[in-house]
Amino acid sequence: MTDPSIRHYSSAAINELEKQTRTNLINCLSGYKGANLVGTTDGKRNNLAIISSVFHVGAHPPLQGMLLRPHTVPRQTLENIRETGVYTINAVSAGWTDKAHQTSARYDEHTSEFDATGLTPLKEDGFAAPFVAQSPLRMAMAAEEITTLQCNQTVLVIGRVLDIYVMEGATGEDGQLDLEKMNLACISGLDTYHRAEPIARYAYAKPDKPVTLAGKNA
């Protein structure tokens, strides 16, 4: 029996939804996502793009992945990564989500999103791609693999983490980052930004022991 408190969308019903409604619904299914700005350059002009699909790939070696929209129109971010092989990932703070979101506007190739939004480009240790000075968590990345997914033509970029820059006081002795202290924002759907707050940090789960908080004896 169908639960009356749950609304069911069948495959047919999803396909019959108006395009923007379907887009909004499907984009919300993955829940809260990290808000990051990806910085690139073509050697003459800096580019900045909001990306909500950055995800962990592995720690040994340190790899981060991200998905970019199909390359059916000029995409400076992807083109710059392919040309230079490097880029930056910059976490967005809750205090300037408006500026971060504005980078999603379709500026022409002669306009830098840094100039358009008032965010500050930062060069670190001669790295070619620009960082965002306002970001409390920044990563220098080198592209390892770039693959076009055949199912929908989105582009998967896997990058190696070269350097990490973290706000002072936000790294625990065990390497755990305090995302709340950095006031990081997250995204749901395409355009809604949130502040996240911690619920609990649990100890490593074992089949013969009850769930305990990290740092507590089982």
Coordinates of C-alpha atoms in Angstrom, one line a residue:
M1 CA 0.0 0.0 0.0
T2 CA 1.3 3.5 -0.9
D3 CA 2.2 5.7 2.0
P4 CA -0.2 8.6 1.9
S5 CA 2.5 10.9 3.3
I6 CA 4.8 10.3 0.3
R7 CA 4.3 11.7 -3.1
H8 CA 5.2 9.3 -5.9
Y9 CA 6.8 10.4 -9.2
S10 CA 6.8 7.6 -11.7
S11 CA 9.2 7.6 -14.6
A12 CA 6.4 8.7 -16.9
A13 CA 5.4 11.4 -14.5
I14 CA 8.9 12.7 -14.3
N15 CA 9.1 12.8 -18.1
E16 CA 5.8 14.7 -18.3
L17 CA 7.0 17.5 -16.0
E18 CA 7.6 20.9 -17.4
K19 CA 11.4 21.2 -18.2
Q20 CA 12.3 23.7 -15.5
T21 CA 10.2 21.9 -12.9
R22 CA 11.9 18.6 -13.8
T23 CA 15.3 20.3 -13.7
N24 CA 14.7 21.7 -10.2
L25 CA 13.3 18.4 -8.9
I26 CA 16.2 16.3 -10.1
N27 CA 18.8 18.8 -9.0
C28 CA 17.4 18.7 -5.4
L29 CA 17.6 14.9 -5.2
S30 CA 21.2 14.7 -4.1
G31 CA 20.5 17.0 -1.1
Y32 CA 23.0 19.5 0.2
K33 CA 26.1 19.9 -1.8
G34 CA 29.3 21.8 -1.3
A35 CA 29.6 25.3 -2.7
N36 CA 32.9 25.8 -4.5
L37 CA 34.4 28.3 -6.9
V38 CA 36.7 26.9 -9.6
G39 CA 39.4 29.3 -10.7
T40 CA 41.2 29.0 -14.1
T41 CA 43.1 31.1 -16.5
D42 CA 43.9 31.1 -20.2
G43 CA 47.1 33.0 -19.4
K44 CA 45.5 36.4 -20.2
R45 CA 42.3 36.4 -18.3
N46 CA 41.1 34.8 -15.1
N47 CA 37.9 32.8 -15.0
L48 CA 35.7 31.8 -12.0
A49 CA 32.7 29.4 -11.9
I50 CA 30.4 28.2 -9.2
I51 CA 30.4 24.4 -9.0
S52 CA 28.2 22.2 -6.8
S53 CA 29.5 18.8 -7.9
V54 CA 32.9 18.6 -6.3
F55 CA 33.4 15.3 -4.6
H56 CA 36.0 13.1 -2.9
V57 CA 37.7 10.5 -5.1
G58 CA 40.6 9.2 -2.9
A59 CA 43.1 10.2 -0.3
H60 CA 46.1 8.2 -1.4
P61 CA 46.8 9.9 -3.8
P62 CA 44.7 12.9 -2.9
L63 CA 42.0 13.3 -5.6
Q64 CA 38.9 15.4 -6.1
G65 CA 36.4 15.0 -8.8
M66 CA 33.8 17.4 -10.3
L67 CA 31.2 17.3 -13.1
L68 CA 30.9 20.0 -15.7
R69 CA 28.0 20.6 -18.0
P70 CA 28.1 19.2 -21.6
H71 CA 30.6 21.1 -23.7
T72 CA 27.9 22.1 -26.3
V73 CA 28.7 25.8 -25.9
P74 CA 32.0 27.6 -25.0
R75 CA 32.9 26.7 -21.4
Q76 CA 35.9 28.7 -20.3
T77 CA 36.5 26.6 -17.2
L78 CA 36.8 23.4 -19.1
E79 CA 38.7 24.9 -21.9
N80 CA 41.2 26.5 -19.6
I81 CA 41.7 23.3 -17.6
R82 CA 42.4 21.4 -20.8
E83 CA 44.8 24.1 -22.0
T84 CA 46.8 24.6 -18.8
G85 CA 46.2 21.4 -16.9
V86 CA 45.7 23.3 -13.6
Y87 CA 42.9 24.9 -11.7
T88 CA 41.9 25.9 -8.1
I89 CA 38.9 24.9 -5.9
N90 CA 37.8 27.5 -3.4
A91 CA 35.1 26.9 -0.8
V92 CA 32.4 29.5 -0.6
S93 CA 31.7 31.2 2.8
A94 CA 28.1 32.0 3.8
G95 CA 28.9 35.7 3.9
W96 CA 29.4 36.1 0.2
T97 CA 27.1 33.5 -1.5
D98 CA 25.6 36.3 -3.6
K99 CA 29.0 37.0 -5.3
A100 CA 29.7 33.3 -5.7
H101 CA 26.3 32.7 -7.4
Q102 CA 26.8 35.7 -9.7
T103 CA 29.7 33.8 -11.4
S104 CA 27.0 31.5 -12.9
A105 CA 25.9 34.4 -15.2
R106 CA 26.9 33.9 -18.8
Y107 CA 29.6 36.5 -19.2
D108 CA 31.4 36.7 -22.5
E109 CA 34.9 35.4 -22.9
H110 CA 36.4 38.9 -22.5
T111 CA 34.9 39.4 -19.0
S112 CA 36.5 38.0 -15.8
E113 CA 34.1 36.9 -13.2
F114 CA 36.5 38.3 -10.6
D115 CA 36.0 41.8 -12.0
A116 CA 32.3 41.3 -12.4
T117 CA 31.6 40.1 -8.8
G118 CA 34.3 42.0 -6.8
L119 CA 35.9 38.8 -5.6
T120 CA 39.7 39.0 -5.4
P121 CA 42.1 36.9 -7.4
L122 CA 45.1 35.6 -5.5
K123 CA 48.3 34.0 -6.8
E124 CA 50.0 31.5 -4.5
D125 CA 53.7 30.4 -4.9
G126 CA 53.7 31.0 -8.7
F127 CA 50.7 28.7 -9.3
A128 CA 49.2 29.6 -12.7
A129 CA 45.5 29.4 -11.8
P130 CA 44.0 32.1 -9.5
F131 CA 42.7 31.4 -6.1
V132 CA 39.8 33.4 -4.4
A133 CA 41.4 35.5 -1.6
Q134 CA 38.1 35.5 0.4
S135 CA 37.9 31.7 0.6
P136 CA 39.0 30.1 3.9
L137 CA 39.7 26.8 2.2
R138 CA 41.6 26.7 -1.1
M139 CA 43.2 23.9 -3.2
A140 CA 45.6 23.9 -6.0
M141 CA 44.7 21.2 -8.5
A142 CA 46.3 19.4 -11.4
A143 CA 44.0 17.6 -13.9
E144 CA 44.6 13.9 -14.0
E145 CA 41.7 12.6 -16.1
I146 CA 39.0 14.3 -18.2
T147 CA 36.3 12.1 -19.5
T148 CA 33.0 12.8 -21.3
L149 CA 30.2 10.6 -19.9
Q150 CA 28.4 8.9 -22.8
C151 CA 25.0 8.8 -20.9
N152 CA 24.5 12.6 -21.0
Q153 CA 27.7 14.2 -22.3
T154 CA 28.6 15.8 -19.0
V155 CA 32.3 16.0 -18.4
L156 CA 34.0 14.4 -15.4
V157 CA 37.3 16.0 -14.3
I158 CA 39.5 14.2 -11.8
G159 CA 42.2 16.3 -10.3
R160 CA 45.1 15.7 -7.9
V161 CA 45.3 18.0 -4.9
L162 CA 48.8 19.7 -5.0
D163 CA 48.5 22.3 -2.2
I164 CA 45.9 23.1 0.5
Y165 CA 45.4 26.5 2.2
V166 CA 43.2 26.4 5.2
M167 CA 42.1 29.2 7.6
E168 CA 44.2 29.2 10.7
G169 CA 42.6 27.4 13.6
A170 CA 40.2 25.3 11.4
T171 CA 42.3 22.1 11.3
G172 CA 42.2 19.6 14.1
E173 CA 45.2 17.6 15.3
D174 CA 43.7 14.5 13.5
G175 CA 43.4 16.5 10.2
Q176 CA 39.6 16.9 10.6
L177 CA 38.5 20.3 9.2
D178 CA 36.1 22.5 11.2
L179 CA 33.7 23.5 8.4
E180 CA 31.4 25.3 10.8
K181 CA 34.3 27.5 12.0
M182 CA 35.0 28.4 8.4
N183 CA 31.3 29.4 7.9
L184 CA 31.1 27.4 4.7
A185 CA 28.0 27.4 2.6
C186 CA 26.3 24.5 0.9
I187 CA 23.8 24.4 -2.0
S188 CA 20.5 22.6 -2.7
G189 CA 19.2 22.5 -6.2
L190 CA 20.6 25.1 -8.5
D191 CA 20.2 28.3 -6.6
T192 CA 19.5 27.9 -2.9
Y193 CA 22.3 28.4 -0.4
H194 CA 22.4 27.1 3.2
R195 CA 24.4 27.2 6.4
A196 CA 25.2 23.7 7.7
E197 CA 25.6 22.9 11.4
P198 CA 27.1 19.7 12.8
I199 CA 24.9 17.0 14.4
A200 CA 27.5 14.6 15.8
R201 CA 30.8 13.1 15.0
Y202 CA 30.8 9.3 15.6
A203 CA 33.6 6.8 16.3
Y204 CA 34.5 4.2 13.7
A205 CA 31.6 1.8 13.4
K206 CA 32.1 -1.8 14.3
P207 CA 29.5 -4.6 13.9
D208 CA 29.8 -5.8 17.5
K209 CA 29.7 -2.4 19.3
P210 CA 27.0 0.2 19.7
V211 CA 27.3 3.6 18.0
T212 CA 29.4 6.0 20.1
L213 CA 30.6 9.6 19.7
A214 CA 34.1 10.1 18.5
G215 CA 36.5 10.3 21.4
K216 CA 34.2 8.3 23.7
N217 CA 34.9 4.7 24.9
A218 CA 32.7 2.1 23.3

